[in-house]
CSV table of C-alpha atoms in Angstrom, one decimal:
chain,number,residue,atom,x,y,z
A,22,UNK,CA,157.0,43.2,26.1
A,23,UNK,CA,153.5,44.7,26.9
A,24,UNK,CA,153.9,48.6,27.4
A,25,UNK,CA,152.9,49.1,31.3
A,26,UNK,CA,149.9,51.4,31.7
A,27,UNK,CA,149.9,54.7,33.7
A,28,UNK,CA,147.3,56.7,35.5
A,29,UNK,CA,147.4,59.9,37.0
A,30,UNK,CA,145.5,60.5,40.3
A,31,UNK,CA,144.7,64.5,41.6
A,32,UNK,CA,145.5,64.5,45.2
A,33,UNK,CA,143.1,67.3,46.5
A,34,UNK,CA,140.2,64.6,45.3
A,35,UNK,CA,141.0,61.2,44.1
A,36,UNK,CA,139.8,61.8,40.5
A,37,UNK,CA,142.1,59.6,38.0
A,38,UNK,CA,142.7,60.3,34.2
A,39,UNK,CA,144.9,58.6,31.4
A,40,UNK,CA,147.2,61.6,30.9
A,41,UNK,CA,148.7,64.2,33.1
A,42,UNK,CA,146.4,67.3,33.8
A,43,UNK,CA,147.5,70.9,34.6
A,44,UNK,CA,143.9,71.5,36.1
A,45,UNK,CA,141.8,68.6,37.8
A,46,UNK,CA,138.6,68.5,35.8
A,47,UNK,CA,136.8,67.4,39.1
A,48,UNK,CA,137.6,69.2,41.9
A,49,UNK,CA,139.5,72.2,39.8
A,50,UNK,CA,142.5,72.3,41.8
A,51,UNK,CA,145.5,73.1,40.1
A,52,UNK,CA,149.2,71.0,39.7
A,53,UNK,CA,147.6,68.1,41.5
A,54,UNK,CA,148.2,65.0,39.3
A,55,UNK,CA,150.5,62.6,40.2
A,56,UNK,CA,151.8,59.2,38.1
A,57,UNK,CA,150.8,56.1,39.4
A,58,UNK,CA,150.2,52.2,38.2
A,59,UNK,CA,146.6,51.5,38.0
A,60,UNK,CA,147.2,48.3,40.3
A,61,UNK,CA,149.0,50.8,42.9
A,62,UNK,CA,146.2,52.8,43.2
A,63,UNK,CA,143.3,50.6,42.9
A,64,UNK,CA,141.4,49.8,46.4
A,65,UNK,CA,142.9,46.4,48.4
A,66,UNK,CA,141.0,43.6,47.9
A,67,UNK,CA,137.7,42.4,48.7
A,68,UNK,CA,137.6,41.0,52.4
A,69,UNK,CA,140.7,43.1,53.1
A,70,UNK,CA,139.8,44.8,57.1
A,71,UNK,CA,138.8,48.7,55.5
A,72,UNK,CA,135.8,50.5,56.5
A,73,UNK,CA,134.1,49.4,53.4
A,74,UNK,CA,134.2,45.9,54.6
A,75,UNK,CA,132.1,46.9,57.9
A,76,UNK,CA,128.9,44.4,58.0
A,77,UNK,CA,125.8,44.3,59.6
A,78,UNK,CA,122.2,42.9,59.0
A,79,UNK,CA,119.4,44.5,57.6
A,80,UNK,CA,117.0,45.1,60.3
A,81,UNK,CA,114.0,47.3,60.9
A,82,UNK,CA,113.9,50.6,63.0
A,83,UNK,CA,112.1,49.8,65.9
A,84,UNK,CA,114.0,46.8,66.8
A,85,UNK,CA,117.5,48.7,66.7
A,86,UNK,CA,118.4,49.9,70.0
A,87,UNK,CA,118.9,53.4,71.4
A,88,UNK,CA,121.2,52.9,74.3
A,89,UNK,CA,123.6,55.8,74.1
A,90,UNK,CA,127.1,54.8,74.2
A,91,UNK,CA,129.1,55.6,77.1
A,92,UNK,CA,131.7,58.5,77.5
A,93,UNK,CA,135.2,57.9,78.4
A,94,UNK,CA,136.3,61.3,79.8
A,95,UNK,CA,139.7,62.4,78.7
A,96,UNK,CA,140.1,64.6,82.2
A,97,UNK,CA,140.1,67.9,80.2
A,98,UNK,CA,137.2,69.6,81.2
A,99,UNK,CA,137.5,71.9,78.5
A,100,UNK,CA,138.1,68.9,75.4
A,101,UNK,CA,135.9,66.8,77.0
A,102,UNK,CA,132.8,69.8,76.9
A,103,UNK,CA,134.3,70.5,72.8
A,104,UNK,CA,133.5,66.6,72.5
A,105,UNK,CA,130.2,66.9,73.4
A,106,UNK,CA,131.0,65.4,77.3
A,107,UNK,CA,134.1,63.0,76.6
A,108,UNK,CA,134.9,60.6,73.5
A,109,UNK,CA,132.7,57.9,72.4
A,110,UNK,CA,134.1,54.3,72.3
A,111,UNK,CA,135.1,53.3,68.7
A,112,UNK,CA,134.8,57.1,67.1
A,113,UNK,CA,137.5,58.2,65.0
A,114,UNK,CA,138.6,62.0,65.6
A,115,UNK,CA,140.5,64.2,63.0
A,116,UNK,CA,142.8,66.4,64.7
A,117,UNK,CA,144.5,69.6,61.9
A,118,UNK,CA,146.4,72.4,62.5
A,119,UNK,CA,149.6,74.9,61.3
A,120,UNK,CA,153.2,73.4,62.1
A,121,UNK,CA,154.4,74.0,65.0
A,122,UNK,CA,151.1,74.9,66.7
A,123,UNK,CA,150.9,72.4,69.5
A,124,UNK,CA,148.9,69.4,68.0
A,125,UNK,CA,151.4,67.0,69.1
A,126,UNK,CA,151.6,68.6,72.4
A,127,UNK,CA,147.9,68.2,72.9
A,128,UNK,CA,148.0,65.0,72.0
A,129,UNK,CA,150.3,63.5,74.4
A,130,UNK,CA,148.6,65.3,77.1
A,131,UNK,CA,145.6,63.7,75.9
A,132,UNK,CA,147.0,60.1,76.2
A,133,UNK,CA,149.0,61.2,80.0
A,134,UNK,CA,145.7,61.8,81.5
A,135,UNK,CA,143.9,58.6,80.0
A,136,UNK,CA,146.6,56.6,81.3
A,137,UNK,CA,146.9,58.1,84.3
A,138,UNK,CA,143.5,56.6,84.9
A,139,UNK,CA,144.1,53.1,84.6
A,140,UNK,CA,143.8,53.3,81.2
A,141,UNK,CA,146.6,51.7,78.2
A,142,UNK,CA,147.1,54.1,75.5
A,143,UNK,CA,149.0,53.9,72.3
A,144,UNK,CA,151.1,56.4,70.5
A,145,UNK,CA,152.1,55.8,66.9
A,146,UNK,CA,154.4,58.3,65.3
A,147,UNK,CA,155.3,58.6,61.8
A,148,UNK,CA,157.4,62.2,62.2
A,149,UNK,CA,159.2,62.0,65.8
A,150,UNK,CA,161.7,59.3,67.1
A,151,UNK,CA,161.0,57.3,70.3
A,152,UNK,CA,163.8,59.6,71.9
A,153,UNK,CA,162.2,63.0,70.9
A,154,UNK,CA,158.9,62.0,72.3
A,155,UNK,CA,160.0,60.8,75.7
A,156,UNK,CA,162.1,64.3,76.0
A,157,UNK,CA,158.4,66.4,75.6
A,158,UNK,CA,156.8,63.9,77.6
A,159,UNK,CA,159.2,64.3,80.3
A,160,UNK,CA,159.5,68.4,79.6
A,161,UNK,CA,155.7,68.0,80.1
A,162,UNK,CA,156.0,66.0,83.2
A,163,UNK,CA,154.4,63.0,81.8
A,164,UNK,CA,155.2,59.6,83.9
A,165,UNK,CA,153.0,56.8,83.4
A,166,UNK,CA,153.5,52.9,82.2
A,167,UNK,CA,150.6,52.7,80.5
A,168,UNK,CA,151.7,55.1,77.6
A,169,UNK,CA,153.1,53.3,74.9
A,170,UNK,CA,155.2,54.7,71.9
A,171,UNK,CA,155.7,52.9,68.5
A,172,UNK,CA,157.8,55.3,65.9
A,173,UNK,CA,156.7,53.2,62.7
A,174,UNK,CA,155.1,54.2,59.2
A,175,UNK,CA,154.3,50.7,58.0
A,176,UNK,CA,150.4,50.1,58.9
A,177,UNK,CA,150.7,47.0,58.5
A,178,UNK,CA,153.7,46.3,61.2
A,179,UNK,CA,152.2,48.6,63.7
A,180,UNK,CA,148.4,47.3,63.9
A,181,UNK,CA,149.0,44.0,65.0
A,182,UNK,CA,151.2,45.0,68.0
A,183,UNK,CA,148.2,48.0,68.4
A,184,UNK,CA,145.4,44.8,68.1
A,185,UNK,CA,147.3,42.8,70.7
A,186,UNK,CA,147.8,45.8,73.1
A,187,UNK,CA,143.7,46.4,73.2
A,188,UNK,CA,144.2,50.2,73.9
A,189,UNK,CA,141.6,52.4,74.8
A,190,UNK,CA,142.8,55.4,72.6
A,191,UNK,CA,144.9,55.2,69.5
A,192,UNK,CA,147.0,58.4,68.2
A,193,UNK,CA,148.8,58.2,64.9
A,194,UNK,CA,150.9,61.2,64.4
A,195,UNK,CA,150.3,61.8,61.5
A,196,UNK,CA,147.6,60.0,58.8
A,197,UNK,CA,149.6,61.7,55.9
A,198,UNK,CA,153.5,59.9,56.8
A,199,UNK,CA,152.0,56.6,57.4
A,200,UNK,CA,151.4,54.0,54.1
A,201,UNK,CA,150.3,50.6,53.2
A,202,UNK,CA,153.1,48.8,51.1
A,203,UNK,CA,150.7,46.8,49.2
A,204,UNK,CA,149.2,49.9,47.8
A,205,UNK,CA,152.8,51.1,46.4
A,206,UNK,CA,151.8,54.4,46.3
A,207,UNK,CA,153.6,57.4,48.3
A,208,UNK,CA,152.6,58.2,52.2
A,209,UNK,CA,150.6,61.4,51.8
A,210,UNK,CA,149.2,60.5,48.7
A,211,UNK,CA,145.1,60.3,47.8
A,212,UNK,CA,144.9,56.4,47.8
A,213,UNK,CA,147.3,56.2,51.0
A,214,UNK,CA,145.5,58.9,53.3
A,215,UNK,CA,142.0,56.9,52.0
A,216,UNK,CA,142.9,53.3,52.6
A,217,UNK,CA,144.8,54.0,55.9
A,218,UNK,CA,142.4,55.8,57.3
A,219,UNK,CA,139.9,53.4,56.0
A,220,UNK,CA,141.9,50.5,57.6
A,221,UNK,CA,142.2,52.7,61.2
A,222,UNK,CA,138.4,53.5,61.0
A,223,UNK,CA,137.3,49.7,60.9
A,224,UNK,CA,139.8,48.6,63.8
A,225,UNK,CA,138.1,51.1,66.1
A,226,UNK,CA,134.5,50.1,64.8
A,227,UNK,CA,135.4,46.8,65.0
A,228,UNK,CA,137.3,47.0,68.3
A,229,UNK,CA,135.9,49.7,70.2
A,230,UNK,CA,138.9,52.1,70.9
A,231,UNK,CA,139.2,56.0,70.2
A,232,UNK,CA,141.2,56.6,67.3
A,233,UNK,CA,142.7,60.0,66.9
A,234,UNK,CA,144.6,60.9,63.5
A,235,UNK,CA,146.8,64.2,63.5
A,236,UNK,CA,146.6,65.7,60.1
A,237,UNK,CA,148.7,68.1,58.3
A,238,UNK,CA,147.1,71.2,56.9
A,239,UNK,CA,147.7,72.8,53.2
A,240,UNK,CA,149.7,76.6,52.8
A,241,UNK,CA,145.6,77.4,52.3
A,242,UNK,CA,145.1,76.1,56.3
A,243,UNK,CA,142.8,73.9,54.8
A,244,UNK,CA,143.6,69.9,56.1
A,245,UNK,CA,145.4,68.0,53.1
A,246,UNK,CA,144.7,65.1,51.8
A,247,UNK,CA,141.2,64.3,50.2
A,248,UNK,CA,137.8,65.2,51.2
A,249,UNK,CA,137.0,62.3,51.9
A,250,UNK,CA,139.0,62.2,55.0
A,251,UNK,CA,136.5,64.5,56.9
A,252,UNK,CA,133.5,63.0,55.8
A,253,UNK,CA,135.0,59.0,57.1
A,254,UNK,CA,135.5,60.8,60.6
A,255,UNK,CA,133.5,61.0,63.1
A,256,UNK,CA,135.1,64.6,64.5
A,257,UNK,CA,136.9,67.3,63.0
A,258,UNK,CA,139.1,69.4,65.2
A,259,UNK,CA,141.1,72.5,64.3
A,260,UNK,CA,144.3,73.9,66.3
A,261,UNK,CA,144.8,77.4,65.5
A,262,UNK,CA,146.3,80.3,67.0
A,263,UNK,CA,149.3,82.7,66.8
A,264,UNK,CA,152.8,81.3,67.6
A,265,UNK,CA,153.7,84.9,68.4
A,266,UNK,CA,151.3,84.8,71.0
A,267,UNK,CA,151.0,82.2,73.8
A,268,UNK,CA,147.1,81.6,73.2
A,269,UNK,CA,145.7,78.7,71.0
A,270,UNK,CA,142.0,77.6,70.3
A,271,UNK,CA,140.4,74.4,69.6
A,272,UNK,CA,137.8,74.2,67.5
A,273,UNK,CA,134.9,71.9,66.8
A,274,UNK,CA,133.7,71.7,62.7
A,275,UNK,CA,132.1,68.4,62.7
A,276,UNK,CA,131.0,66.6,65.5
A,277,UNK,CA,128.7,62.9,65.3
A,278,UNK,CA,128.2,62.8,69.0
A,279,UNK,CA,127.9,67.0,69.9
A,280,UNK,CA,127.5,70.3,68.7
A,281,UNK,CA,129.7,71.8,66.5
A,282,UNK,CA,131.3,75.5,66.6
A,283,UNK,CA,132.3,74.8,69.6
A,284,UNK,CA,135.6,76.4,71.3
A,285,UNK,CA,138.3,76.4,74.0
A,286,UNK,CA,141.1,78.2,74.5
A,287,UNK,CA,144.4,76.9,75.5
A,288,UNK,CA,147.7,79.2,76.9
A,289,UNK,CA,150.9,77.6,75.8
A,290,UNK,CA,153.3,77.4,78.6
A,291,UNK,CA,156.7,75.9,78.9
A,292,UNK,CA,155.2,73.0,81.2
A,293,UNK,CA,152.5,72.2,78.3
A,294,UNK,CA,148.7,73.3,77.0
A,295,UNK,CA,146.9,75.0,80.3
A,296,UNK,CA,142.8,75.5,79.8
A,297,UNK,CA,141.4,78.8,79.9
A,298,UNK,CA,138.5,78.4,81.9
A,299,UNK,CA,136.7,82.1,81.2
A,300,UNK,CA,138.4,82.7,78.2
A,301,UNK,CA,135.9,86.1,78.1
A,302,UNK,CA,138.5,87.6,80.1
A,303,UNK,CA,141.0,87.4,77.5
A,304,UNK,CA,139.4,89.6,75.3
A,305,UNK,CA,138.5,92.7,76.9
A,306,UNK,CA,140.1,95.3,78.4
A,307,UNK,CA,141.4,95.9,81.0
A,308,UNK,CA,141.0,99.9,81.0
A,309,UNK,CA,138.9,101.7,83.5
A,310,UNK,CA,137.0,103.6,80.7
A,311,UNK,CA,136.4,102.7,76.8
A,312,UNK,CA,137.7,104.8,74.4
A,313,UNK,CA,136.4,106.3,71.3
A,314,UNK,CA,135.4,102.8,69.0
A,315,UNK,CA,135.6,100.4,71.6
A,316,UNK,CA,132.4,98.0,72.2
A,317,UNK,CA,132.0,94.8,73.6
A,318,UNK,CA,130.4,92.5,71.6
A,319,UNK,CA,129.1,88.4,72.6
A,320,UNK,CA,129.5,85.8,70.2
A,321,UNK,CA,127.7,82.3,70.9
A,322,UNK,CA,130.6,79.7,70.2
A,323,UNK,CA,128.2,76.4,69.9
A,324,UNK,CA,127.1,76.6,73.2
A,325,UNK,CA,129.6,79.0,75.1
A,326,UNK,CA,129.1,82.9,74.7
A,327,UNK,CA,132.4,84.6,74.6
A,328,UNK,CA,132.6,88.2,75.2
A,329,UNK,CA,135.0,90.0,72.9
A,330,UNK,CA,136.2,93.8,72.3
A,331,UNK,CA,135.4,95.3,69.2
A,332,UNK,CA,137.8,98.3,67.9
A,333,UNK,CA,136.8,100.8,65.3
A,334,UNK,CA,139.3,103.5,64.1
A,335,UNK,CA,137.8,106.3,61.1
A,336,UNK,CA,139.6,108.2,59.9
A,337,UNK,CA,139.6,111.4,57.0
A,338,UNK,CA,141.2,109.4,53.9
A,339,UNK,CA,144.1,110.7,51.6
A,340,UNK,CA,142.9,108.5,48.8
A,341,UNK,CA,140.4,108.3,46.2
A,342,UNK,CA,138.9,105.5,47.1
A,343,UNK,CA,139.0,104.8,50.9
A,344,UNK,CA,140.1,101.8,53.1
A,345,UNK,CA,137.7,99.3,54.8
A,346,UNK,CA,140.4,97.2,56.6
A,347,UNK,CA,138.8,94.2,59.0
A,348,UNK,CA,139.7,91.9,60.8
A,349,UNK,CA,137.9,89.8,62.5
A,350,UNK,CA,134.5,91.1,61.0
A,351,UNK,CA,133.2,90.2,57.6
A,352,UNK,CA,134.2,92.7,55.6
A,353,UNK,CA,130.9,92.1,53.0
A,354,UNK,CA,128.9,93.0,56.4
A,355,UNK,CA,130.9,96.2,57.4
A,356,UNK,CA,130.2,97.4,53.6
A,357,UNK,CA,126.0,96.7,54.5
A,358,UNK,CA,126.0,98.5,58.1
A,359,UNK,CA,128.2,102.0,56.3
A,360,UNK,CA,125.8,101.6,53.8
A,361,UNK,CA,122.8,101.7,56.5
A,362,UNK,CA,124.7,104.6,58.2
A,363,UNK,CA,124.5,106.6,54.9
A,364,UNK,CA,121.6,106.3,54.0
A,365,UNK,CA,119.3,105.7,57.5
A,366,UNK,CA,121.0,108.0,59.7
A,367,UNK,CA,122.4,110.5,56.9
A,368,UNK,CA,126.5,109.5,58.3
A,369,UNK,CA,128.4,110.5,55.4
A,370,UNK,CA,131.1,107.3,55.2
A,371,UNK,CA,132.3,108.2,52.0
A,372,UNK,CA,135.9,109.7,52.4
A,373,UNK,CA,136.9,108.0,55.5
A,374,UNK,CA,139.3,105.2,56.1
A,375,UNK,CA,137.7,102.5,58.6
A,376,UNK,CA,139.3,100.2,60.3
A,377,UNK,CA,138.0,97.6,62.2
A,378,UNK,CA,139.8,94.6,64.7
A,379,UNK,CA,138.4,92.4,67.3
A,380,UNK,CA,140.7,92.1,70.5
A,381,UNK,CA,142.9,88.7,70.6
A,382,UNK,CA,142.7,87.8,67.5
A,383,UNK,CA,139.0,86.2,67.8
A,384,UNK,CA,136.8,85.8,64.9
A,385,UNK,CA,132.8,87.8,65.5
A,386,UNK,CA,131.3,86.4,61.8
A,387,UNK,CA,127.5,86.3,63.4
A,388,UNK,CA,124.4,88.9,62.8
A,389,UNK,CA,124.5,89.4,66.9
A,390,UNK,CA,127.6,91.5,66.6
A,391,UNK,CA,126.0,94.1,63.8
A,392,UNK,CA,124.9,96.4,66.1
A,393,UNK,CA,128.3,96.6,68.1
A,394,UNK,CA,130.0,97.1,64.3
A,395,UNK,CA,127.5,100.3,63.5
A,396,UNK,CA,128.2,101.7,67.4
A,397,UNK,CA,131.8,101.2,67.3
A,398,UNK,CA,132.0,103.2,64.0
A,399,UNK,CA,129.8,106.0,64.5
A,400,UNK,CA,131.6,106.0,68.1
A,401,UNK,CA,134.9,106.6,66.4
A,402,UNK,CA,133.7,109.0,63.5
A,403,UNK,CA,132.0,111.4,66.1
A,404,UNK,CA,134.5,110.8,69.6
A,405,UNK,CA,132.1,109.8,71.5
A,406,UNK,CA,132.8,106.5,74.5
A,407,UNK,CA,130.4,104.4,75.1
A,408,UNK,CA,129.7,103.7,78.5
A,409,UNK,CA,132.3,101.0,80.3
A,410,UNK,CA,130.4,97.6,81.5
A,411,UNK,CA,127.5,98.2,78.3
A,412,UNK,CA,126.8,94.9,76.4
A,413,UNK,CA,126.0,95.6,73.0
A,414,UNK,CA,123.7,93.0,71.0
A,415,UNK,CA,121.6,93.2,68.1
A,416,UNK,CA,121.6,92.0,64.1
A,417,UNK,CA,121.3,95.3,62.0
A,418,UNK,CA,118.2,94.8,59.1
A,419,UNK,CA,118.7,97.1,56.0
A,420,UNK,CA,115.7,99.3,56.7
A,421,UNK,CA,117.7,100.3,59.7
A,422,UNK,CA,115.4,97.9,62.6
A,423,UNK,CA,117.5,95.7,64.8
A,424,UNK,CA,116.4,92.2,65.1
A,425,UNK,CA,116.4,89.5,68.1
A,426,UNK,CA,119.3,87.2,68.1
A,427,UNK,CA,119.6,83.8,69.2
A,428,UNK,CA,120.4,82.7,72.6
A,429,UNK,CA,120.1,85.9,73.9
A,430,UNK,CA,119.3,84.9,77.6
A,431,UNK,CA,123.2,83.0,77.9
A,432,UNK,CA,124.6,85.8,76.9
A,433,UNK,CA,123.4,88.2,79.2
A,434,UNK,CA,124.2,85.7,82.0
A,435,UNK,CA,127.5,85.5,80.8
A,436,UNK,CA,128.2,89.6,80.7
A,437,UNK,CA,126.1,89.6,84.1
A,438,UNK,CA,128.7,87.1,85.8
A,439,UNK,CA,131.7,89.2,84.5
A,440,UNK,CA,130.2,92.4,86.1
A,441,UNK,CA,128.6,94.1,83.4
A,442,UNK,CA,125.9,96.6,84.3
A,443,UNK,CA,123.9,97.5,80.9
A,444,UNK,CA,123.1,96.8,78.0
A,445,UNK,CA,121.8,97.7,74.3
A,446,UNK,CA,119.6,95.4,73.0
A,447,UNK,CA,116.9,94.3,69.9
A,448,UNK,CA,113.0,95.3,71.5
A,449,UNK,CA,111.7,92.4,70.7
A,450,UNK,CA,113.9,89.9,72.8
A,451,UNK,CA,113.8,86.6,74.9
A,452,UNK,CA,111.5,85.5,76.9
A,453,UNK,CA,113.6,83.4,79.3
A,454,UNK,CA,114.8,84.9,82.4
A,455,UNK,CA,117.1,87.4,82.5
A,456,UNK,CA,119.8,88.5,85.1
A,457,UNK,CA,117.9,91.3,87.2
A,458,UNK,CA,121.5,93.4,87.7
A,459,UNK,CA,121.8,94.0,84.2
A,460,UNK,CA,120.5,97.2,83.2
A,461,UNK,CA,118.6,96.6,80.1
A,462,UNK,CA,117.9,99.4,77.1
A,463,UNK,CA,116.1,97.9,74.2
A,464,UNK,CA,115.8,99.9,70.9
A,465,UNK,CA,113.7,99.1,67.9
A,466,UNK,CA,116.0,100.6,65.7
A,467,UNK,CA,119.6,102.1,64.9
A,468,UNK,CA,118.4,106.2,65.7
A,469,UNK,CA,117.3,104.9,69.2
A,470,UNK,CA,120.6,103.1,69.9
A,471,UNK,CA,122.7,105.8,68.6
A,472,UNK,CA,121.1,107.9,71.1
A,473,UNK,CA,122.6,105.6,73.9
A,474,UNK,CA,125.9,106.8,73.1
């Protein structure tokens, strides 16, 4: 009897070799090979429904159309702006996230308000039982005959009840627990996520309904399951947020049909996600005066400025080498502005501890905020409070000049609308239109701004 052959597939990428590897040669993760039959993980055959069996002719440019394809609104102002103004018939949307964060919570809510508008949706779960998902549906309020919940993990028994329903969204909760017998390889693994998602992305090509696949993420927060994955979808969203703290945000890192680095912000109560229209307001204070360190910084999320607190704390240090503690900030770009300080203004940085944090946990990793970063430190190193209601804005060069930043003019409308009365910003600026109540100071460099203080 013939000796049956072996393979052994890495799951972070796909790459297969004869024997077992400790570190994939490929990608270079580590601990990633699994056993497998060649057969088992070999790609289904040819004129098997995949997204590698999507045909069309060969035509020229000019006679392929440019009708844009219509929107079907989701009723979630704030999802519907991250989509770039609602989904796009027969896109396929990646949805990640931590455990426990609320992607499954989103999702339903999702699929409550599509079918509350007429519309038949389909839920296909590979993690919850049919009774666990009507008690969050009815803790969420959710009543609607147009819903419908499969708990299966066999593609190939749930698509042809999904084909014969004709919905106009698809969830599948999640890509990683559903399989493909024929493949005979585990759920989860490299060929499965591939093939299913492959098989998903061609019904909704082929049929013209949303698909949305919930994905699990690695202990890295990285989505698992191969590359590939992300660059076969059409959208990649990402859940994150604190489950200490009742605030979660969506965001956009690829998009077909919209911008990307785009954001909304969610508050998790017990009746289900609740959009935070201004989310601005969440991240500043509420005091009547700043203290020592504090500066409010705006950070351009896609197309939505957001208006963020910026904390500095320095402080004499004990050790022998001192602290730079960030978070928040790039820490790499904290190091360049102390070492601007030093040597452009003559701030001797060199035995203090410095801390730095950005209120409610938001990330600032954009040029626009350097100027905040250098105000809030020498703020805290010499006690002196910036003025409440200043803007600050401004990207930081190494010769100590500050530079324009992009979308300059949104910003200012934004910090004008929340009541803000001044602000520091680059010389050279925009020409749009500015707010007139907005008391402007522009400085060419980091001497004339510290003099604002």
């Amino acid at each position: 009897m013939a000796k049956v052959a072996t393979v052994y597939e890495c799951q972070q990428c796909g790459y297969q070799s004869p024997k077992w590897l400790g570190k994939c040669s490929d990608c270079g993760a580590w601990n990633s090979f699994v056993e497998g039959r060649p057969e088992t993980l070999a790609r289904p055959k040819a004129g098997a429904d995949t997204f590698y069996s999507l045909q069309s002719k060969l035509a020229p440019l000019e006679e392929i159309g440019t009708k844009a394809p219509p929107r079907v609104l989701t009723r979630l102002s704030e999802l519907d702006r991250l989509l770039g103004g609602g989904m796009v018939p027969g896109s396929v949307i990646l949805l990640g996230g931590d455990p426990g964060i609320g992607k499954s919570t989103l999702v339903l809510q999702v699929l409550a308000s599509l079918s509350e508008a007429g519309g038949k949706v389909a839920y296909l779960s590979g993690e919850e039982s049919a009774d666990q998902i009507k008690l969050r549906a009815e803790r969420l309020g959710v009543k609607s005959q147009n819903l419908y919940v499969m708990t299966e993990n066999d593609l190939s028994r749930a698509l042809p009840q999904i084909e014969a329903l004709k919905p106009q969204m698809l969830v599948v909760d999640s890509i990683q627990t559903v399989y493909q017998p024929d493949l005979g390889s585990a759920p989860g693994s490299v060929t499965q996520v591939r093939e299913c998602a492959g098989k998903l992305l061609y019904l909704a090509k082929s049929r013209g309904f949303t698909v949305l696949l919930v994905g699990h993420v690695t202990k890295e927060g990285a989505l698992a399951g191969p590359k590939i994955l992300e660059h076969m979808v059409d959208t990649v969203l990402y859940f994150e947020g604190d489950r200490g703290q009742p605030y979660r945000i969506l965001r956009t890192f690829k998009n077909r049909f919209g911008s990307v680095s785009e954001l909304a912000v969610y508050e998790m109560r017990g009746s289900g996600l609740v959009e935070v229209t201004n989310p601005s307001e969440l991240f500043l204070s509420d005091s009547p005066e700043l203290a020592p360190g504090s500066v409010v910084v705006s950070s351009l999320k896609g197309t939505r400025p957001l208006l963020a607190e910026l904390q500095a704390l320095v402080t004499p240090s004990s050790l022998g080498m001192p602290r730079r503690v960030t978070v928040g900030v790039d820490s790499q770009r904290v190091a360049l502005l102390c070492a601007v300080l030093e040597k452009i203004v003559g701030l001797h940085l060199g035995g203090q501890d410095i801390f730095l944090n950005v209120v409610g946990g938001l990330d600032v990793d954009e040029p626009a905020v350097d100027l905040g970063v250098l105000l809030a430190i020498v703020s805290s190193f010499q006690n002196r409070a910036l003025q409440k209601r200043t803007l600050v804005l401004g990207e930081v060069g190494l010769s100590g000049e500050i530079r324009p930043v992009a979308g300059e003019a949104i910003r200012l409308q934004e910090a004008a609308r929340l009541g803000f009365q001044r602000a520091i910003l680059p010389k050279k600026g925009s020409q749009e239109k500015l707010p007139k109540d907005l008391e402007l100071n522009r400085v060419a460099n980091v001497a004339a701004a510290l003099d604002l203080l």
